[in-house]
PDB file of C-alpha atoms in Angstrom:
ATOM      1  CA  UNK H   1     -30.241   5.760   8.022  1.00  0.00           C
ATOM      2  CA  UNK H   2     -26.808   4.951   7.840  1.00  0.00           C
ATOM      3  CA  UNK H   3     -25.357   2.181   9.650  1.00  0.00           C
ATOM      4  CA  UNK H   4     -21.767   1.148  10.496  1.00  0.00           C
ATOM      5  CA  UNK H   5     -20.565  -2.073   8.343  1.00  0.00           C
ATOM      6  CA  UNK H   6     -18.584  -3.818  11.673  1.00  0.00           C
ATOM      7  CA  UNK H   7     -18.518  -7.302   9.542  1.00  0.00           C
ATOM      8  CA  UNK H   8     -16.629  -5.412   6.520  1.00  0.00           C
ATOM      9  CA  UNK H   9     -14.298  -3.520   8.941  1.00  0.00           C
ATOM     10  CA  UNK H  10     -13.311  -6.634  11.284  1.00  0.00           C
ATOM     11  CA  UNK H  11     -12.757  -9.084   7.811  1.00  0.00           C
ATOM     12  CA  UNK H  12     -10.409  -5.197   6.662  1.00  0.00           C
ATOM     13  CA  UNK H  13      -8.778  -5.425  10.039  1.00  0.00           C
ATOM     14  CA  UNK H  14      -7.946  -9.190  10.045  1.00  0.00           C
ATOM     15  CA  UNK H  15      -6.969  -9.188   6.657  1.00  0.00           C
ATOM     16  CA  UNK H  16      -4.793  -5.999   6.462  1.00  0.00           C
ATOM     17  CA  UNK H  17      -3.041  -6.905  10.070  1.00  0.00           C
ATOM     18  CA  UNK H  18      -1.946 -10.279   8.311  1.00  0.00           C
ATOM     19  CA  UNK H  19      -0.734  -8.727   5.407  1.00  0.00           C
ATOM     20  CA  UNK H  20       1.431  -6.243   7.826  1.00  0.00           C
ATOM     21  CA  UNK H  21       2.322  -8.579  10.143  1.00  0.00           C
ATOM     22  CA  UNK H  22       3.637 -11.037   7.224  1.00  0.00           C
ATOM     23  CA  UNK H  23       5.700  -8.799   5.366  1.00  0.00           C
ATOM     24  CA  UNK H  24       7.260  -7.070   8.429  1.00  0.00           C
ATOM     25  CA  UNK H  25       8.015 -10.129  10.002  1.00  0.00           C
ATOM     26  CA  UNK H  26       8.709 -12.773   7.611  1.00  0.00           C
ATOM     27  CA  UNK H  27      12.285 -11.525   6.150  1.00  0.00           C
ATOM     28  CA  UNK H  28      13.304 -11.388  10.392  1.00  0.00           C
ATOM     29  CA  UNK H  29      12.084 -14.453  11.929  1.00  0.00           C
ATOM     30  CA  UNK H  30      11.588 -16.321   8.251  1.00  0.00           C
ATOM     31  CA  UNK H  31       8.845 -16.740   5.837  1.00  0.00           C
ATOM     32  CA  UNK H  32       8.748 -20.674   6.971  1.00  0.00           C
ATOM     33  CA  UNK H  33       7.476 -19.519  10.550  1.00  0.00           C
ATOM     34  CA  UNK H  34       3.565 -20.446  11.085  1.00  0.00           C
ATOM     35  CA  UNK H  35       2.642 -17.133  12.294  1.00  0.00           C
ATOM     36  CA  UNK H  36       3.646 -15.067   9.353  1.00  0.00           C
ATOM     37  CA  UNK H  37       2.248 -17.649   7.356  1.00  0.00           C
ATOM     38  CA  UNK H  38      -0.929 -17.741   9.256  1.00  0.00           C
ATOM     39  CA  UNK H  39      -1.018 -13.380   8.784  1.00  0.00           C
ATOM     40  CA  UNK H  40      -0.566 -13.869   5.145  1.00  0.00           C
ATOM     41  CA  UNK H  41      -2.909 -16.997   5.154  1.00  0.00           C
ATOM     42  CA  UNK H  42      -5.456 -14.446   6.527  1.00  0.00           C
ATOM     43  CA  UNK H  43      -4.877 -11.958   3.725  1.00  0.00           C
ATOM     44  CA  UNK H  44      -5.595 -14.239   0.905  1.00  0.00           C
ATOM     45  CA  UNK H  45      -8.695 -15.267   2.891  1.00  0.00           C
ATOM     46  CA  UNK H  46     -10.089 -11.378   3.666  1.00  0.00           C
ATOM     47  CA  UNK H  47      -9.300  -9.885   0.534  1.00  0.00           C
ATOM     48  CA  UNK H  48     -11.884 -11.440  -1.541  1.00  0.00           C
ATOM     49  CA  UNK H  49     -14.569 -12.017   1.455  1.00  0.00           C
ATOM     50  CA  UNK H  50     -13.801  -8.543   2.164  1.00  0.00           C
ATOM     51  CA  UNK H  51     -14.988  -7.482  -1.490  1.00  0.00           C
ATOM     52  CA  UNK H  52     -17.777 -10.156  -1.632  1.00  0.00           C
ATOM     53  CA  UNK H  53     -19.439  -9.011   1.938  1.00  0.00           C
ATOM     54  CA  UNK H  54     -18.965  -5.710   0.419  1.00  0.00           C
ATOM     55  CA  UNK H  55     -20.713  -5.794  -2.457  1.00  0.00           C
ATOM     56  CA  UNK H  56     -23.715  -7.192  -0.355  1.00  0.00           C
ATOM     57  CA  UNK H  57     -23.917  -4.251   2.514  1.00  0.00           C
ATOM     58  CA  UNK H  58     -26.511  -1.877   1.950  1.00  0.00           C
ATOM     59  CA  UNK H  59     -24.252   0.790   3.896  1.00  0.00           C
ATOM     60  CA  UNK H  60     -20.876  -0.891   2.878  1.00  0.00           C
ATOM     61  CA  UNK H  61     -17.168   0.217   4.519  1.00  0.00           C
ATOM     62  CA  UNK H  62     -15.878   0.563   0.326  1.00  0.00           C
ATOM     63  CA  UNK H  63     -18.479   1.515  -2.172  1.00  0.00           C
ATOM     64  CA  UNK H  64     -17.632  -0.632  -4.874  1.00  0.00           C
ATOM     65  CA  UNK H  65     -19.550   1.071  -7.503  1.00  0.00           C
ATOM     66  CA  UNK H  66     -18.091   4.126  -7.246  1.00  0.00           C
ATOM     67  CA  UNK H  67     -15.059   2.233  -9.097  1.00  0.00           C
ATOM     68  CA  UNK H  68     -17.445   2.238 -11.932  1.00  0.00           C
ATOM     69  CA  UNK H  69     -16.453   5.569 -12.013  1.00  0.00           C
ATOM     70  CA  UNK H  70     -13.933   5.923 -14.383  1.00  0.00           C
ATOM     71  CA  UNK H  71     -12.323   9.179 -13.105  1.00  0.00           C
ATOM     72  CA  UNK H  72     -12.408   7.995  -9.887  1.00  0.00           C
ATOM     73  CA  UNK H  73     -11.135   4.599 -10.715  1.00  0.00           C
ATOM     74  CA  UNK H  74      -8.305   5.915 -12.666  1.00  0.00           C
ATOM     75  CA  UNK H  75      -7.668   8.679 -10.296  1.00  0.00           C
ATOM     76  CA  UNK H  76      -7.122   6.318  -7.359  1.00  0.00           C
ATOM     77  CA  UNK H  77      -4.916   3.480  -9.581  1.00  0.00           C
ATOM     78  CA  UNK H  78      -2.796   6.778 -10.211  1.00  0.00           C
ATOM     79  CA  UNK H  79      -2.647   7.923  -6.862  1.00  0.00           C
ATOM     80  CA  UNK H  80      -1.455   3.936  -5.713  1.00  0.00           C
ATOM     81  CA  UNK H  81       1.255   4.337  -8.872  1.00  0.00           C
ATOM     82  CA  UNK H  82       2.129   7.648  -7.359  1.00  0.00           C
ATOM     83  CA  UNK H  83       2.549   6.606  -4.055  1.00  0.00           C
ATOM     84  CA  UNK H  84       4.598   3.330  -5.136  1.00  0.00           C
ATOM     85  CA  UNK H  85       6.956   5.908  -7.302  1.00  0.00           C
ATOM     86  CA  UNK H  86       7.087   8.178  -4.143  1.00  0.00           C
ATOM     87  CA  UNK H  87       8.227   5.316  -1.033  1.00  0.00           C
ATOM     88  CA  UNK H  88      10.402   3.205  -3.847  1.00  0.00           C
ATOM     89  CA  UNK H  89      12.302   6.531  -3.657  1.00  0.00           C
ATOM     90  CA  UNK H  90      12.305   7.038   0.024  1.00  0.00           C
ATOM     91  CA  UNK H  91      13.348   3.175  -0.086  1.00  0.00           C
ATOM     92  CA  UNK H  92      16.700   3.878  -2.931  1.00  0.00           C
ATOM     93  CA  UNK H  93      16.937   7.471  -0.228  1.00  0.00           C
ATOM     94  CA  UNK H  94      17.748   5.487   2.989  1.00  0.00           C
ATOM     95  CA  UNK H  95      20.464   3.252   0.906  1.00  0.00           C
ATOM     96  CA  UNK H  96      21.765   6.513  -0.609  1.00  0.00           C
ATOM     97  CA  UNK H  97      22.203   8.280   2.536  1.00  0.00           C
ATOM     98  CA  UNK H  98      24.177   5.033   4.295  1.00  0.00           C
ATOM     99  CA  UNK H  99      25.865   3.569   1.452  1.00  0.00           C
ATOM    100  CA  UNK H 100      27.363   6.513  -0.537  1.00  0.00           C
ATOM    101  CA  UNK H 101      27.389   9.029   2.045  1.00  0.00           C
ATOM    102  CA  UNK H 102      28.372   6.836   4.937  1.00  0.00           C
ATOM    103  CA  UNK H 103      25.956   7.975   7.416  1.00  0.00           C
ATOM    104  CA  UNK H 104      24.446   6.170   9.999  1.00  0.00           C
ATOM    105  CA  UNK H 105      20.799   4.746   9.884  1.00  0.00           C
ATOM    106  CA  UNK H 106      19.704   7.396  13.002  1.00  0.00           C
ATOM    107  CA  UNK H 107      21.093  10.542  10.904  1.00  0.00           C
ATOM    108  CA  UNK H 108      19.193   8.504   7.437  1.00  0.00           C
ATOM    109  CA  UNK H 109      15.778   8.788   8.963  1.00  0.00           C
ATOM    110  CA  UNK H 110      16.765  12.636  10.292  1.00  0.00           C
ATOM    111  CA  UNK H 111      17.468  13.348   6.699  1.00  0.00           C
ATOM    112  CA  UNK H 112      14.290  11.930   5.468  1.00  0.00           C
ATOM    113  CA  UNK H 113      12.166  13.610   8.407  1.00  0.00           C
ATOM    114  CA  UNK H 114      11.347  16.724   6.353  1.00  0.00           C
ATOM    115  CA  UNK H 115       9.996  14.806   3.915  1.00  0.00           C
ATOM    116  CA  UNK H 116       7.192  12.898   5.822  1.00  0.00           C
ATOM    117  CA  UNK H 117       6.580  16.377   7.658  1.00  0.00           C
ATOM    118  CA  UNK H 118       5.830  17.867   4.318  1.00  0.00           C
ATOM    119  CA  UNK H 119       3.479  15.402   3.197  1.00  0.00           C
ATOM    120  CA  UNK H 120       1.740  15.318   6.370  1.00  0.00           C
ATOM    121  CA  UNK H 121       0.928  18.901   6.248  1.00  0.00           C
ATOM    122  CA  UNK H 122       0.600  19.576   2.852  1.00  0.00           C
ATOM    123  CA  UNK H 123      -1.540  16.301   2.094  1.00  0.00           C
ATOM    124  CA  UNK H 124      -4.827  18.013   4.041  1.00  0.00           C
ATOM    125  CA  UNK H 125      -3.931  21.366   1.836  1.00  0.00           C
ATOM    126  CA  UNK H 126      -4.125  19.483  -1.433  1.00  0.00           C
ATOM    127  CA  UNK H 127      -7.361  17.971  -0.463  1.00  0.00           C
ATOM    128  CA  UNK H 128      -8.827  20.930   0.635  1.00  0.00           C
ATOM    129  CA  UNK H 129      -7.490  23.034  -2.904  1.00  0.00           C
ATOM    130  CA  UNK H 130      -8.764  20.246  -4.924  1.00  0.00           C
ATOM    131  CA  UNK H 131     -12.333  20.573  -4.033  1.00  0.00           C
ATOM    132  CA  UNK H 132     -13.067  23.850  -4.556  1.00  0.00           C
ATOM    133  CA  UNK H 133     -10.943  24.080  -7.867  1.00  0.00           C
ATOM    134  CA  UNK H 134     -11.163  20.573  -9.158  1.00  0.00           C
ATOM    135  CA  UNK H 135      -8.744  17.591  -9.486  1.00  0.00           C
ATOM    136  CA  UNK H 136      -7.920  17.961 -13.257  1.00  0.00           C
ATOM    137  CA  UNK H 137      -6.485  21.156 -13.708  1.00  0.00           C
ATOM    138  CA  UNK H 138      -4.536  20.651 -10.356  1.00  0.00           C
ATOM    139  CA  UNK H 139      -3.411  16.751 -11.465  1.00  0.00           C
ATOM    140  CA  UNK H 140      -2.394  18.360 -14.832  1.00  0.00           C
ATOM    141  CA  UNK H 141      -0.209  20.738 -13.463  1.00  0.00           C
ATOM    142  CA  UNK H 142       1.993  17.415 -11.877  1.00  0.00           C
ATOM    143  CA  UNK H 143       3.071  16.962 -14.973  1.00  0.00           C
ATOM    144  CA  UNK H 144       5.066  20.055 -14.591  1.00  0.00           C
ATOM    145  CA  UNK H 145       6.237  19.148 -10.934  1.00  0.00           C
ATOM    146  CA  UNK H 146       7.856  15.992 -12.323  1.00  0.00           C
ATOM    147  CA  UNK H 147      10.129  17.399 -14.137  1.00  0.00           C
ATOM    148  CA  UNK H 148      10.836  20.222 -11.442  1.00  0.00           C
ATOM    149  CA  UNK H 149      11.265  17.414  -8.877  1.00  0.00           C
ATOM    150  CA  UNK H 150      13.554  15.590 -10.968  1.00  0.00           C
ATOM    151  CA  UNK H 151      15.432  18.760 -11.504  1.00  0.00           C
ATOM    152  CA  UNK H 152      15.641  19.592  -7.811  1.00  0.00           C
ATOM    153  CA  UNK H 153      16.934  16.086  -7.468  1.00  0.00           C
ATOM    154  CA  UNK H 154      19.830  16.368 -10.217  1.00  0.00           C
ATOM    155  CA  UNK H 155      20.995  19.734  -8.307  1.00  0.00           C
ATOM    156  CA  UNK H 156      21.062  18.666  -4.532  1.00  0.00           C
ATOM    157  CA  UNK H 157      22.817  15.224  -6.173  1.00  0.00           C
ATOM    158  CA  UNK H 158      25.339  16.996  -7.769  1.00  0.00           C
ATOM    159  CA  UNK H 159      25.648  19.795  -5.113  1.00  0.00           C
ATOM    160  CA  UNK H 160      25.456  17.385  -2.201  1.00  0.00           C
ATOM    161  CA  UNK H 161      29.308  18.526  -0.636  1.00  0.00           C
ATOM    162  CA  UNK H 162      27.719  20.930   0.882  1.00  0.00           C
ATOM    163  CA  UNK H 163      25.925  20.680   4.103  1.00  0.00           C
ATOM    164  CA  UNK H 164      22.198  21.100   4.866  1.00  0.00           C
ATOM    165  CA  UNK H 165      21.263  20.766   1.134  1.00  0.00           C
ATOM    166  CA  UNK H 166      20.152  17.498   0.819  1.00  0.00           C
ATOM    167  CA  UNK H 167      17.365  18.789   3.546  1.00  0.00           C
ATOM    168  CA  UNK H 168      16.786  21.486   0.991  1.00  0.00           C
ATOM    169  CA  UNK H 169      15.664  19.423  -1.550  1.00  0.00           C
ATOM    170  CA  UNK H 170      13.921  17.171   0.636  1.00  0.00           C
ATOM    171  CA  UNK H 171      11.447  20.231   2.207  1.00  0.00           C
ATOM    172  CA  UNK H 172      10.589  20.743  -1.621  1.00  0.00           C
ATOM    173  CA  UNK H 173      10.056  17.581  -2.752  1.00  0.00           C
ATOM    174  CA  UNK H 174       6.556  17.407  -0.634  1.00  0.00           C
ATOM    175  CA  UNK H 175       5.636  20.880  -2.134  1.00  0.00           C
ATOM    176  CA  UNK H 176       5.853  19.719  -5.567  1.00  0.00           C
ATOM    177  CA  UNK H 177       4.553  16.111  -4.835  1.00  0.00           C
ATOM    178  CA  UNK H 178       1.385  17.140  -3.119  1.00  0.00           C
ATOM    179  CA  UNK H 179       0.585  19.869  -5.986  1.00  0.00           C
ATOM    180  CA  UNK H 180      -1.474  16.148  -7.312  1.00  0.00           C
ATOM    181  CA  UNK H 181      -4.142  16.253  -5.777  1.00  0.00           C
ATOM    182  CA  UNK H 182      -7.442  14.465  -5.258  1.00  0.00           C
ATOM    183  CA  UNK H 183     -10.880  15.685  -3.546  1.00  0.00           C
ATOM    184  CA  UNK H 184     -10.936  15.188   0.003  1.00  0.00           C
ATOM    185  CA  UNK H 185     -14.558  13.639  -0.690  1.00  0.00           C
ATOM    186  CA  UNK H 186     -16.406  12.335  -3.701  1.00  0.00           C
ATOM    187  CA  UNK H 187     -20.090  13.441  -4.396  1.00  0.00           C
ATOM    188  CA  UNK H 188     -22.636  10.667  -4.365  1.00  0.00           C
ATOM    189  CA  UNK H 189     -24.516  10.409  -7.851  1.00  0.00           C
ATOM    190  CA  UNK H 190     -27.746  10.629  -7.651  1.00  0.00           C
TER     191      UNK H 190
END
């Protein structure tokens, strides 16, 4: 019978709230300030209780030995590179959009809108294409969409004069992004 692991999933909550509160707050109201300390104080604590109480659960919240995995290991540490690739690019987007085409930080965040719309419905697609087909042949085929989304990139950079294409490029981006996929669950081994 499975249970729910509440002790993992407050020590998660504590310690990820810290960590968010911390680094949202610290570069406003100072890193100095005892309550962003005290959030990332509570990080440093949870993180390693959090993987210590969960490697002692019988039903934990994270599975640690399913990291022993290696495809699954590697397939999640390139999912986290992806996904640091993907918002350092949204980050260098919203400083494009002000600084070199002058508009204002409202009509920056319109212009990135299709994006996070695309990955939001296309991210339960992928999932759902990856488990009847496999993650491999679908994850080799991003090698392919790199170079295409670079490519798109080049062309709405150097054909940005004109209006509406930056949106363009931004409704494909999530198309060729999401074509690296993962399963939407991993098997137990017996």
């Amino acid at each position: 019978r499975l249970t729910v692991d509440w002790l993992g999933s407050g020590i998660y909550l504590v310690g990820l709230t810290g960590l968010m509160v911390g680094l949202a707050f610290g570069g406003i109201y100072g890193w100095t300030t005892g309550w962003v300390l005290a959030g990332i104080g509570a990080f440093i604590v949870a993180a390693p209780l959090f993987l210590w109480v969960e490697s002692h659960r019988p039903d934990p919240l994270l599975d640690l030995s399913l990291f022993q995995i290696r495809l699954f290991a590697m397939g999640n540490l390139t999912s986290l590179l992806n996904g640091v690739a993907r918002n350092g690019v949204l980050f260098l987007l919203v400083f494009y959009f002000q600084g070199v085409k002058g508009d204002d930080p409202v009509m920056a965040g319109i212009l990135l809108a299709p994006l996070a719309i695309g990955l939001l419905v296309l991210s339960p697609i992928s999932g759902a294409l990856a488990d009847p087909h496999g993650s491999r042949l679908l994850a080799d085929q991003r090698g392919i969409t790199d170079h295409d989304r670079e490519g798109i990139v080049q062309v709405v950079h150097q054909l940005d004069r004109r209006p509406r294409l930056p949106d363009l490029g931004l409704v494909l981006l999530p198309l060729l992004l999401q074509r690296r996929v993962q399963p939407a669950h991993v098997p137990r081994q017996a």
